[in-house]
mmCIF file of C-alpha atoms in Angstrom:
data_model
loop_
_atom_site.group_PDB
_atom_site.id
_atom_site.type_symbol
_atom_site.label_atom_id
_atom_site.label_comp_id
_atom_site.label_asym_id
_atom_site.label_seq_id
_atom_site.Cartn_x
_atom_site.Cartn_y
_atom_site.Cartn_z
ATOM 1 C CA UNK A 20 157.719 74.528 121.181
ATOM 2 C CA UNK A 21 158.456 70.992 120.042
ATOM 3 C CA UNK A 22 158.917 71.228 116.283
ATOM 4 C CA UNK A 23 162.162 73.062 116.361
ATOM 5 C CA UNK A 24 163.874 70.633 118.845
ATOM 6 C CA UNK A 25 162.474 67.663 117.074
ATOM 7 C CA UNK A 26 163.747 68.819 113.694
ATOM 8 C CA UNK A 27 167.198 69.320 115.306
ATOM 9 C CA UNK A 28 167.135 65.845 116.810
ATOM 10 C CA UNK A 29 166.015 64.388 113.448
ATOM 11 C CA UNK A 30 168.804 66.191 111.587
ATOM 12 C CA UNK A 31 171.609 65.325 114.051
ATOM 13 C CA UNK A 32 170.602 61.710 114.956
ATOM 14 C CA UNK A 33 172.739 60.248 112.188
ATOM 15 C CA UNK A 34 175.887 62.287 113.239
ATOM 16 C CA UNK A 35 175.808 61.687 116.983
ATOM 17 C CA UNK A 36 176.188 58.381 118.741
ATOM 18 C CA UNK A 37 173.395 56.464 120.437
ATOM 19 C CA UNK A 38 174.984 56.957 123.876
ATOM 20 C CA UNK A 39 174.882 60.803 123.474
ATOM 21 C CA UNK A 40 171.146 60.687 122.680
ATOM 22 C CA UNK A 41 170.495 58.248 125.610
ATOM 23 C CA UNK A 42 172.475 60.472 127.998
ATOM 24 C CA UNK A 43 170.744 63.695 126.733
ATOM 25 C CA UNK A 44 167.350 61.991 127.013
ATOM 26 C CA UNK A 45 168.097 60.744 130.532
ATOM 27 C CA UNK A 46 169.255 64.193 131.765
ATOM 28 C CA UNK A 47 166.299 65.975 130.226
ATOM 29 C CA UNK A 48 163.831 63.516 131.733
ATOM 30 C CA UNK A 49 165.425 63.794 135.147
ATOM 31 C CA UNK A 50 165.477 67.651 135.084
ATOM 32 C CA UNK A 51 161.848 67.752 133.886
ATOM 33 C CA UNK A 52 160.593 65.272 136.389
ATOM 34 C CA UNK A 53 162.377 66.704 139.422
ATOM 35 C CA UNK A 54 161.615 70.330 138.415
ATOM 36 C CA UNK A 55 157.875 69.683 138.098
ATOM 37 C CA UNK A 56 157.485 67.958 141.391
ATOM 38 C CA UNK A 57 157.200 70.943 143.675
ATOM 39 C CA UNK A 58 155.167 73.218 141.331
ATOM 40 C CA UNK A 59 151.709 74.539 141.914
ATOM 41 C CA UNK A 60 151.198 76.699 138.761
ATOM 42 C CA UNK A 61 149.990 74.726 135.809
ATOM 43 C CA UNK A 62 152.135 76.668 133.361
ATOM 44 C CA UNK A 63 155.295 75.643 135.152
ATOM 45 C CA UNK A 64 154.137 72.024 135.415
ATOM 46 C CA UNK A 65 153.484 71.977 131.627
ATOM 47 C CA UNK A 66 156.867 73.516 130.944
ATOM 48 C CA UNK A 67 158.745 70.897 133.072
ATOM 49 C CA UNK A 68 156.502 68.264 131.374
ATOM 50 C CA UNK A 69 157.627 69.526 128.067
ATOM 51 C CA UNK A 70 161.311 69.207 129.081
ATOM 52 C CA UNK A 71 160.757 65.655 130.340
ATOM 53 C CA UNK A 72 158.957 64.614 127.127
ATOM 54 C CA UNK A 73 161.724 66.056 125.036
ATOM 55 C CA UNK A 74 164.056 63.745 126.873
ATOM 56 C CA UNK A 75 161.882 60.797 126.157
ATOM 57 C CA UNK A 76 161.686 61.751 122.502
ATOM 58 C CA UNK A 77 165.469 62.088 122.330
ATOM 59 C CA UNK A 78 165.744 58.607 123.768
ATOM 60 C CA UNK A 79 163.219 57.194 121.341
ATOM 61 C CA UNK A 80 165.056 58.849 118.358
ATOM 62 C CA UNK A 81 167.985 56.580 118.916
ATOM 63 C CA UNK A 82 165.761 53.498 118.570
ATOM 64 C CA UNK A 83 163.213 54.234 115.752
ATOM 65 C CA UNK A 84 162.196 57.404 113.889
ATOM 66 C CA UNK A 85 158.739 56.127 113.211
ATOM 67 C CA UNK A 86 157.969 55.689 116.904
ATOM 68 C CA UNK A 87 159.388 59.180 117.515
ATOM 69 C CA UNK A 88 157.006 60.770 115.076
ATOM 70 C CA UNK A 89 154.000 58.806 116.495
ATOM 71 C CA UNK A 90 154.984 59.786 120.061
ATOM 72 C CA UNK A 91 155.272 63.483 118.997
ATOM 73 C CA UNK A 92 151.767 63.415 117.364
ATOM 74 C CA UNK A 93 150.240 61.786 120.530
ATOM 75 C CA UNK A 94 152.059 64.254 122.731
ATOM 76 C CA UNK A 95 150.778 67.171 120.652
ATOM 77 C CA UNK A 96 147.123 65.914 120.818
ATOM 78 C CA UNK A 97 147.323 65.309 124.532
ATOM 79 C CA UNK A 98 148.887 68.712 125.259
ATOM 80 C CA UNK A 99 146.468 70.548 123.134
ATOM 81 C CA UNK A 100 143.506 69.025 124.946
ATOM 82 C CA UNK A 101 144.960 69.861 128.310
ATOM 83 C CA UNK A 102 145.647 73.475 127.263
ATOM 84 C CA UNK A 103 142.180 73.858 125.838
ATOM 85 C CA UNK A 104 140.735 72.467 129.086
ATOM 86 C CA UNK A 105 142.740 74.834 131.224
ATOM 87 C CA UNK A 106 141.723 77.733 129.057
ATOM 88 C CA UNK A 107 138.056 76.842 129.205
ATOM 89 C CA UNK A 108 138.144 76.317 132.983
ATOM 90 C CA UNK A 109 140.335 79.437 133.502
ATOM 91 C CA UNK A 110 142.638 77.485 135.833
ATOM 92 C CA UNK A 111 146.018 78.952 136.701
ATOM 93 C CA UNK A 112 146.892 76.731 139.647
ATOM 94 C CA UNK A 113 146.308 73.183 140.853
ATOM 95 C CA UNK A 114 143.837 74.636 143.415
ATOM 96 C CA UNK A 115 141.875 76.170 140.568
ATOM 97 C CA UNK A 116 141.480 72.772 138.906
ATOM 98 C CA UNK A 117 139.963 71.276 142.070
ATOM 99 C CA UNK A 118 137.040 73.746 141.816
ATOM 100 C CA UNK A 119 136.205 72.868 138.151
ATOM 101 C CA UNK A 120 134.362 69.733 139.208
ATOM 102 C CA UNK A 121 131.403 71.758 140.416
ATOM 103 C CA UNK A 122 131.319 73.855 137.193
ATOM 104 C CA UNK A 123 131.801 71.061 134.617
ATOM 105 C CA UNK A 124 132.361 67.403 135.676
ATOM 106 C CA UNK A 125 132.877 66.353 132.059
ATOM 107 C CA UNK A 126 135.646 68.906 131.476
ATOM 108 C CA UNK A 127 137.350 67.775 134.744
ATOM 109 C CA UNK A 128 137.327 64.120 133.708
ATOM 110 C CA UNK A 129 138.711 64.968 130.191
ATOM 111 C CA UNK A 130 141.452 67.046 131.886
ATOM 112 C CA UNK A 131 142.414 64.191 134.220
ATOM 113 C CA UNK A 132 142.447 61.568 131.411
ATOM 114 C CA UNK A 133 144.629 63.869 129.213
#
């Protein structure tokens, strides 16, 4: 979900101006942040989070490519751990995640930290 947009950003960052990337990053971050506020399903929250992170990565691409790649790797590690935690706990909504504390406190702590 992130590799194709990131490769497009890396290929076009030399051809587009910095202000275009900053505007695109700002709009994507705003849409992702506002869209995820009123969601209760974890899939939708993760989708809006992905949109917001893509905006941050577009903003970072205008500054330094090395930081962009490091940010992408950290994001992939964090997202993978959250998805595995949600799969193990079989959580589909935020209310489902509140009941995972009784089943596995360690998994709940890892999910919150991720």
